[in-house]
Amino acid sequence: MRDVFLYNTASREVEKLEPLSPPRVSYYSCGPTVYNHVHVGNLRTYVFTDTVRRVLEYAGYDVLHVMNITDVGHMTTDQDEGADKMQVAAERERKSPWEVAEHYTRLFLADVDALNVQRPHVLCRATDHIREMLDLTARLVERGCAYVTPSGVYFDTTAMPDYGKLARLNLSGQEDGARVEPHPDKRHPRDFALWKLDQPTHAMQWDSPWGRGYPGWHIECSAMAMRFLGETIDLHSGGIDHIPVHHENEIAQSECATGKTFAKVWMHAGFLTIGDTKISKSLGNFFTLSDLAGKGFDPLSFRYFCYTAKYRQPLNFTDQALRAAQKTLQGIRNFVRYAPESALSGEEPFVAPLREQFAAAICHDLNMPQAVAVVLEMIREANRTREPRVLEALFDFDRVLGLGLREVRSETTALPPTIRSRVAEREEARVQRDFARSDALRDEVLAEGWILEDTPEGVRVRPREREES
RNA sequence: GGCGCCGUGGCCAAGUGGUAAGGCAGAGGUCUGCAAAACCUCCAUCACCGGUUCGAAUCCGGUCGGCGCCUCCA
């Protein structure tokens, strides 16, 4: 097992990972609220999550990964007013909230599958764990950390002496409620709902000891993390925006209920920006994976693109940058595709130090840009020296990269007969030195999506990849 | 008002004390009938000012600029 060093938001330092009971690592990551398509910014976070898991596994840990699907609607504000996101979507699409959840869950999974994001070992829906949430809420009420009002059960943030520790909130300096009027039933503006009671029109309601209602947003993560991973988990991650409210509240309600540390390490992914601005619908920069596909980008190009910056940094999304990523990935694929059989076994001497560099890079807080630079150096060296015996290492690295390189190798590029015959025809023309004819044939074949390359070993035919002309 | 992040070549970016990784784009070359692929070469002194140090992109102070959060948000 190799030591892995991770930046812990809780300490604001890079720390050596010390799991509770190695080699097991319990890992909880926040999943989507399924009321709309996920955009490329969301997807960056899921690629990050998957990378965390892959790196830990590469380092020799046995990861148990749990992710939630938030399929309960929550208020768009923490107020009583405000529409429920799920309900809004349901009305918009003339479906029940359940159908909306099902629909977008399916789309979400299709997207992450396309990105080679491994499915978490446990993918849990909030609506399947109402019992656990009620139990946890009851526990908090019993312990005096929560109070019951006509509008709902609220967590009392003053019951948590170090509330705000994750985000290092300066409670006294904050202008609580400056922008949103807190609910009058709340004793303190930062208190948050564990169970809502006063939304009779809400489409999803369950019975509870306090009356019919539905859970608050934060409670599901605590309840499900504890159910599947125990009261203290090794690692918890999510988007950087979750630090001040969602994760702070998870910590508060979990630790008040158990008296134990909720998560030992907290990791947060930075935003993917467009024009140096966050993604939001109102700015019209809400891109989905299918939007990218429509522009000719391969989903895995996007995955590779995510590796061009450190996960904590904002990553600026531009067409040029994504094209660069796709181009580079195609170069890697070409290498894999055309390396001779002899490259599959054995290893060039220059590979060993690169293996070490690769492992060191990923284990140092997931330095993927550096890891990828090592990969490219290896390929360049293999091409340069014409000593291609690096595929074993490359496929090994791909356990972390998740770029599907092995699949590229085993792809059977079955040539349609019409293409095959024209390739043969072109070969004949070339022998006759009829280059006008030969070039015309090459163009024809290209138009149908096949690239011909003349090599000393003969003509090579490969499918044209997107964005390639 | 509070908390936090960032400013490295045309673009995306790594590097956090020893004289700037990598990719894409661009220029020139090798190879090729021409291409393609591949390889080689070239292309930045790190927003600005001051300080610490033998030495700073990297530490400290300040200035300017950009961004995020404090309200649902990856």
XYZ file of C-alpha atoms (C1' of nucleotides) in Angstrom:
543
model
C 0.000 0.000 0.000
C 1.307 3.386 -0.910
C 0.818 6.451 1.242
C -1.684 8.875 -0.192
C -1.632 12.533 0.690
C -4.801 14.537 0.375
C -5.761 18.112 1.009
C -8.197 18.118 3.883
C -10.565 21.050 3.852
C -11.041 20.610 7.586
C -7.389 21.331 8.352
C -6.586 23.270 5.196
C -3.520 21.121 4.798
C -2.291 18.230 2.746
C -2.343 15.244 5.085
C -1.408 11.635 4.877
C -4.548 9.549 4.644
C -4.959 7.468 7.790
C -8.059 5.318 7.406
C -9.769 4.005 10.500
C -9.165 0.405 9.528
C -6.842 0.083 6.587
C -6.800 -1.127 3.934
C -10.470 -0.239 3.969
C -11.453 3.322 3.183
C -15.032 4.398 3.666
C -15.889 7.080 1.166
C -19.043 9.118 0.841
C -19.507 11.611 -1.941
C -22.431 13.893 -2.557
C -24.473 13.059 -5.608
C -26.931 14.984 -7.737
C -30.372 16.332 -7.096
C -32.239 14.755 -9.949
C -34.520 17.509 -11.121
C -32.649 18.578 -14.224
C -29.828 17.609 -16.533
C -26.385 17.649 -15.014
C -24.029 20.099 -16.683
C -20.328 19.819 -17.413
C -19.510 21.530 -14.134
C -21.380 18.885 -12.185
C -19.677 16.242 -14.238
C -16.265 17.572 -13.376
C -17.094 16.851 -9.763
C -18.131 13.292 -10.517
C -14.980 12.701 -12.514
C -13.096 14.027 -9.517
C -14.974 11.691 -7.198
C -14.204 8.765 -9.427
C -10.572 9.786 -9.600
C -10.357 9.835 -5.830
C -11.597 6.285 -5.712
C -9.349 5.108 -8.522
C -6.279 6.683 -6.982
C -6.995 5.086 -3.617
C -7.507 1.739 -5.257
C -4.341 2.158 -7.277
C -2.508 2.876 -4.040
C -3.782 -0.414 -2.708
C -6.761 0.606 -0.609
C -10.029 -1.197 -0.531
C -12.582 1.539 -1.049
C -16.233 1.356 -0.187
C -17.851 4.201 -2.064
C -21.328 5.471 -1.302
C -23.133 8.192 -3.197
C -26.594 9.599 -2.739
C -29.229 10.508 -5.251
C -31.305 13.367 -3.941
C -34.761 12.634 -5.220
C -36.725 14.600 -2.675
C -37.576 18.117 -3.632
C -36.363 20.880 -1.411
C -37.238 24.492 -1.241
C -35.328 26.742 -3.536
C -34.726 28.888 -0.496
C -34.574 27.898 3.078
C -37.720 29.846 3.585
C -41.218 28.698 3.622
C -41.835 30.440 0.371
C -40.060 29.398 -2.719
C -40.938 26.596 -4.997
C -39.772 23.070 -4.669
C -37.281 22.251 -7.395
C -38.666 18.826 -7.986
C -42.193 20.093 -8.048
C -41.343 22.849 -10.479
C -39.764 20.300 -12.764
C -42.763 18.055 -12.402
C -45.135 20.818 -13.420
C -42.877 21.852 -16.253
C -42.736 18.345 -17.607
C -46.227 17.292 -16.607
C -44.916 14.373 -14.640
C -44.995 13.275 -11.052
C -41.951 14.144 -8.957
C -41.194 10.442 -8.860
C -41.133 10.267 -12.628
C -38.951 13.345 -12.786
C -36.499 11.784 -10.368
C -36.468 8.541 -12.286
C -35.974 10.317 -15.588
C -33.057 12.476 -14.502
C -31.451 9.717 -12.521
C -31.358 7.694 -15.685
C -29.818 10.564 -17.646
C -27.291 11.197 -14.913
C -26.176 7.606 -14.927
C -25.912 7.600 -18.705
C -23.636 10.626 -18.522
C -21.326 9.269 -15.864
C -21.209 5.913 -17.603
C -20.114 7.639 -20.781
C -17.347 9.273 -18.781
C -16.149 5.924 -17.462
C -17.066 7.003 -13.975
C -17.354 3.830 -11.978
C -20.687 3.319 -10.312
C -20.385 3.753 -6.559
C -20.669 0.519 -4.634
C -23.780 1.916 -3.064
C -25.948 4.399 -4.897
C -28.686 5.350 -2.485
C -31.844 7.328 -3.001
C -33.023 9.681 -0.325
C -36.611 8.470 -0.637
C -35.484 4.953 0.201
C -34.101 6.101 3.527
C -36.831 8.141 5.115
C -36.782 5.770 8.093
C -33.101 6.447 8.750
C -33.630 10.175 8.474
C -36.505 10.091 10.916
C -34.443 8.053 13.341
C -31.591 10.489 13.176
C -33.945 13.413 13.584
C -35.547 11.788 16.607
C -32.131 11.227 18.076
C -31.298 14.885 17.689
C -34.571 15.949 19.261
C -33.953 13.603 22.198
C -30.512 14.990 22.670
C -31.842 18.498 22.694
C -30.041 19.485 19.519
C -33.231 20.001 17.597
C -36.598 21.528 18.342
C -40.066 20.950 17.041
C -42.199 23.792 15.705
C -45.407 23.885 13.700
C -43.446 24.462 10.503
C -40.934 21.720 11.076
C -38.193 20.216 13.140
C -35.107 22.381 13.128
C -31.549 21.744 14.098
C -30.359 24.119 16.782
C -26.988 25.323 15.611
C -26.189 26.776 18.991
C -26.155 23.200 20.317
C -22.978 22.747 18.351
C -20.240 24.816 20.023
C -17.919 24.618 17.057
C -20.573 25.078 14.415
C -18.928 26.550 11.334
C -15.595 24.871 11.857
C -15.315 23.406 8.390
C -15.912 26.645 6.564
C -14.292 28.639 9.370
C -17.338 30.785 9.492
C -17.027 33.968 11.408
C -20.490 33.736 12.866
C -20.486 37.087 14.552
C -19.244 38.816 11.433
C -21.884 37.419 9.180
C -24.939 39.298 8.303
C -27.343 36.505 8.875
C -30.560 36.853 7.060
C -29.288 39.901 5.258
C -30.481 38.569 1.974
C -33.146 36.133 3.016
C -35.624 36.547 5.792
C -35.212 33.591 8.140
C -38.248 31.542 8.989
C -39.903 32.990 12.103
C -39.980 29.589 13.784
C -36.216 29.344 13.721
C -34.523 30.277 16.939
C -31.397 31.251 15.112
C -31.108 32.269 11.494
C -28.611 29.523 10.694
C -30.781 26.747 12.085
C -31.892 24.401 9.363
C -34.766 22.042 8.769
C -34.465 18.364 9.541
C -38.103 17.708 8.792
C -40.588 20.058 7.130
C -44.193 19.990 8.224
C -45.957 22.963 6.754
C -45.972 22.259 3.044
C -49.268 20.497 2.496
C -49.023 20.888 -1.264
C -45.670 19.204 -1.423
C -46.066 16.128 -3.566
C -43.778 13.905 -1.555
C -44.884 13.420 2.040
C -44.320 10.820 4.677
C -45.704 10.238 8.134
C -43.471 11.104 11.009
C -43.754 11.366 14.794
C -44.274 15.082 14.240
C -46.793 14.847 11.439
C -46.783 14.400 7.702
C -43.963 16.101 5.933
C -40.687 15.528 4.224
C -36.996 15.642 5.145
C -34.669 18.612 5.026
C -31.914 18.527 2.496
C -28.892 17.855 4.679
C -30.174 15.019 6.763
C -30.144 12.437 3.987
C -26.378 12.479 3.632
C -25.783 12.002 7.338
C -28.381 9.271 7.607
C -27.217 7.311 4.600
C -23.517 7.757 5.256
C -24.025 6.356 8.744
C -26.198 3.536 7.552
C -23.700 2.283 4.992
C -20.370 3.434 6.356
C -20.748 3.884 10.080
C -20.721 6.880 12.367
C -17.233 7.978 11.392
C -16.216 7.825 7.774
C -12.732 8.156 6.372
C -13.406 10.449 3.493
C -16.199 12.682 2.341
C -16.233 14.808 -0.771
C -18.355 17.160 -2.780
C -18.324 20.423 -4.650
C -16.580 23.397 -3.131
C -19.893 25.182 -2.805
C -21.024 22.622 -0.293
C -18.521 23.636 2.333
C -20.363 26.446 4.122
C -23.886 25.130 4.316
C -24.417 21.546 3.313
C -21.289 19.989 4.737
C -21.256 22.255 7.726
C -24.762 21.105 8.520
C -23.957 17.476 7.897
C -21.167 17.736 10.407
C -23.335 19.505 12.942
C -26.229 17.085 12.873
C -24.025 13.994 12.661
C -21.633 14.919 15.395
C -24.352 16.127 17.696
C -26.147 12.843 17.251
C -23.159 10.548 17.738
C -20.636 12.575 19.649
C -18.067 11.322 17.171
C -16.138 12.860 14.320
C -18.295 12.505 11.233
C -15.648 12.502 8.517
C -11.917 12.433 8.981
C -11.065 13.990 5.652
C -13.086 16.404 3.562
C -12.246 16.991 -0.066
C -13.828 19.559 -2.338
C -13.717 19.949 -6.078
C -13.320 23.374 -7.605
C -15.697 24.781 -10.153
C -15.443 24.369 -13.828
C -15.817 27.880 -15.138
C -16.815 29.226 -18.479
C -15.370 32.592 -19.283
C -13.997 32.555 -15.736
C -17.530 32.540 -14.431
C -19.448 29.773 -12.789
C -22.025 27.887 -14.717
C -25.568 29.045 -14.291
C -28.652 28.891 -16.357
C -29.273 32.565 -16.306
C -25.950 33.227 -18.011
C -26.746 30.770 -20.744
C -23.586 28.771 -20.184
C -25.279 25.626 -19.003
C -23.682 22.936 -21.139
C -24.401 19.265 -20.905
C -22.421 16.330 -22.119
C -24.717 15.960 -25.087
C -24.085 19.584 -26.000
C -20.419 18.693 -26.205
C -21.161 15.624 -28.261
C -23.092 17.847 -30.606
C -19.995 19.976 -30.996
C -17.992 16.925 -31.907
C -16.419 16.148 -28.583
C -16.004 12.684 -27.210
C -17.132 12.217 -23.570
C -13.742 10.824 -22.687
C -12.130 13.939 -24.091
C -13.997 15.769 -21.406
C -12.696 13.331 -18.841
C -9.174 13.933 -20.074
C -9.840 17.648 -20.017
C -10.597 17.370 -16.318
C -7.058 16.148 -15.803
C -5.503 19.258 -17.261
C -5.940 21.130 -13.990
C -5.701 20.231 -10.342
C -9.093 19.266 -8.954
C -9.144 22.108 -6.444
C -8.411 24.818 -8.977
C -11.071 26.375 -11.077
C -10.806 24.906 -14.548
C -11.637 27.265 -17.323
C -13.639 25.695 -20.050
C -12.992 26.907 -23.581
C -13.470 25.289 -26.939
C -9.789 25.615 -27.596
C -8.893 23.882 -24.347
C -11.329 21.053 -24.861
C -10.106 20.591 -28.406
C -6.559 20.441 -27.079
C -7.602 17.730 -24.663
C -9.321 15.741 -27.362
C -6.326 16.055 -29.659
C -4.001 14.793 -26.983
C -6.260 11.902 -26.122
C -6.378 10.947 -29.773
C -2.607 10.902 -29.816
C -2.595 8.502 -26.891
C -5.179 6.345 -28.588
C -3.193 6.269 -31.803
C -0.225 5.043 -29.903
C -2.220 2.284 -28.276
C -3.897 1.376 -31.512
C -0.740 1.005 -33.561
C 1.762 -0.345 -31.131
C 2.840 -3.763 -32.345
C 1.957 -6.975 -30.559
C 5.452 -7.077 -29.173
C 4.599 -3.995 -27.140
C 2.127 -5.897 -25.025
C 4.632 -7.660 -22.851
C 7.922 -6.700 -21.383
C 8.933 -3.241 -20.385
C 11.537 -0.793 -21.520
C 14.039 0.295 -18.884
C 12.901 3.908 -19.086
C 9.457 2.924 -17.815
C 10.337 2.081 -14.225
C 11.160 5.629 -13.133
C 8.083 6.875 -14.944
C 5.924 4.429 -13.032
C 7.296 5.882 -9.860
C 6.701 9.427 -11.041
C 3.160 8.595 -12.007
C 2.350 7.051 -8.652
C 3.985 9.902 -6.806
C 1.973 12.454 -8.768
C -1.430 10.895 -8.206
C -0.735 10.154 -4.551
C 0.245 13.719 -3.907
C -3.245 15.127 -3.681
C -4.244 13.840 -7.105
C -1.863 15.804 -9.252
C -3.396 14.636 -12.478
C -1.771 17.248 -14.725
C 1.583 15.940 -13.654
C 0.480 12.327 -13.957
C -0.685 12.944 -17.471
C 2.609 14.626 -18.319
C 4.349 11.424 -17.238
C 2.119 9.386 -19.521
C 2.876 11.631 -22.464
C 6.562 11.521 -21.749
C 6.432 7.752 -21.773
C 4.674 7.662 -25.094
C 7.022 10.179 -26.636
C 9.988 8.197 -25.460
C 8.499 4.993 -26.838
C 7.847 6.625 -30.199
C 11.225 8.276 -30.262
C 13.244 5.185 -29.500
C 10.865 2.918 -31.405
C 10.760 0.759 -28.325
C 7.037 0.492 -27.724
C 7.051 -1.949 -24.839
C 5.192 0.402 -22.515
C 1.635 -0.764 -22.966
C 1.540 -2.734 -19.750
C 2.441 0.398 -17.847
C 0.042 2.488 -19.886
C -2.845 0.151 -19.175
C -1.827 0.113 -15.555
C -1.970 3.908 -15.462
C -5.347 3.762 -17.126
C -6.740 2.065 -14.036
C -6.546 5.588 -12.647
C -7.086 7.614 -15.793
C -10.141 5.690 -16.880
C -9.701 6.592 -20.524
C -10.649 3.182 -21.810
C -7.304 2.593 -23.479
C -7.496 -1.172 -23.358
C -10.779 -0.988 -25.210
C -9.158 1.088 -27.919
C -6.695 -1.715 -28.391
C -9.327 -4.379 -28.671
C -11.639 -2.340 -30.872
C -12.189 -4.280 -33.999
C -12.384 -1.689 -36.676
C -14.288 -3.768 -39.133
C -13.964 -2.111 -42.503
C -17.117 -1.972 -44.566
C -16.590 -3.878 -47.810
C -17.083 -0.741 -49.875
C -14.287 0.970 -47.988
C -12.102 -2.057 -48.153
C -12.438 -2.285 -51.908
C -11.683 1.378 -52.382
C -8.599 1.099 -50.230
C -7.459 -1.767 -52.405
C -8.258 0.248 -55.483
C -6.194 3.102 -54.178
C -3.287 0.817 -53.498
C -3.477 -0.299 -57.094
C -3.557 3.316 -58.267
C -0.532 4.095 -56.178
C 1.380 1.235 -57.646
C 0.519 2.671 -61.044
C 1.643 6.041 -59.692
C -1.764 7.428 -60.567
C -1.736 9.854 -57.682
C -4.664 11.905 -58.815
C -6.803 8.792 -58.663
C -5.254 7.671 -55.420
C -5.810 11.022 -53.725
C -9.362 11.163 -54.933
C -10.028 7.770 -53.424
C -8.450 8.821 -50.179
C -10.750 11.845 -50.053
C -13.775 9.690 -50.743
C -12.912 7.326 -47.989
C -12.230 10.216 -45.650
C -15.632 11.621 -46.381
C -17.079 8.364 -45.141
C -15.160 8.611 -41.934
C -11.969 6.677 -42.515
C -8.467 8.019 -42.442
C -5.822 6.433 -44.598
C -2.219 6.649 -43.606
C 0.614 5.331 -45.714
C 3.346 3.808 -43.636
C 6.463 1.853 -44.529
C 4.526 -1.236 -43.514
C 1.664 -0.421 -45.842
C -1.559 1.501 -45.678
C -3.231 1.979 -42.336
C -6.929 2.620 -42.009
C -8.490 4.081 -38.919
C -11.853 5.577 -38.151
C -11.872 9.317 -38.140
C -12.436 10.625 -34.667
C -14.617 13.549 -33.908
C -13.256 17.006 -34.515
C -10.654 15.524 -36.814
C -10.587 16.436 -40.442
C -19.663 43.719 5.799
C -17.576 38.489 6.617
C -15.076 33.992 4.620
C -12.126 32.105 0.639
C -9.684 31.476 -4.131
C -6.907 33.237 -8.178
C -3.649 36.387 -11.569
C 2.533 31.714 -15.203
C 3.703 32.174 -23.181
C -2.186 32.849 -28.214
C -5.425 28.919 -25.269
C -5.753 25.102 -21.017
C -2.354 24.766 -17.174
C 1.912 22.123 -13.499
C 5.459 23.924 -10.395
C 5.088 26.877 -3.656
C 12.927 28.820 -1.937
C 17.702 27.174 -6.201
C 17.732 30.123 -12.161
C 9.982 28.113 -15.581
C 6.413 20.393 -16.550
C 2.978 18.974 -20.130
C -0.853 19.529 -23.945
C -3.125 22.423 -27.946
C -2.183 26.263 -31.438
C 2.023 28.643 -34.344
C 7.063 28.545 -37.042
C 10.977 25.553 -39.116
C 12.752 20.573 -40.150
C 13.127 14.802 -40.766
C 10.049 11.118 -43.170
C 6.371 10.874 -47.430
C 4.613 10.905 -54.548
C 1.505 14.236 -51.618
C -0.716 13.753 -47.096
C -1.374 11.610 -42.304
C 1.078 9.696 -38.087
C 5.559 10.077 -35.463
C 10.006 12.456 -34.133
C 13.447 16.876 -33.757
C 14.131 22.280 -33.142
C 12.132 27.192 -31.891
C 8.451 30.024 -29.031
C 7.335 32.933 -21.293
C 11.199 35.106 -16.254
C 5.824 33.922 -13.830
C -0.042 41.182 -12.801
C 2.638 45.445 -10.425
C 5.595 47.767 -6.275
C 8.521 47.048 -1.955
C 10.787 43.637 1.600
C 13.246 38.914 3.550
C 17.210 35.690 1.465
C 23.550 34.006 -1.207
C 19.170 32.951 -4.181
C 11.771 33.859 -5.018
C 7.017 32.552 -9.862
C 7.469 30.123 -5.022
C 7.942 33.595 1.794
C 6.137 38.671 3.963
C 3.653 43.596 3.156
C 1.070 46.649 -0.188
C -1.353 47.973 -5.006
C -4.267 46.712 -9.194
C -7.361 43.092 -11.516
C -10.612 38.642 -11.812
C -13.703 35.022 -9.354
C -16.471 32.103 -5.684
C -19.352 31.628 -1.162
C -22.274 34.026 2.824
C -29.524 32.331 -0.833
C -30.794 26.502 -4.226
C -26.323 25.338 -6.667
C -20.821 20.626 -8.364
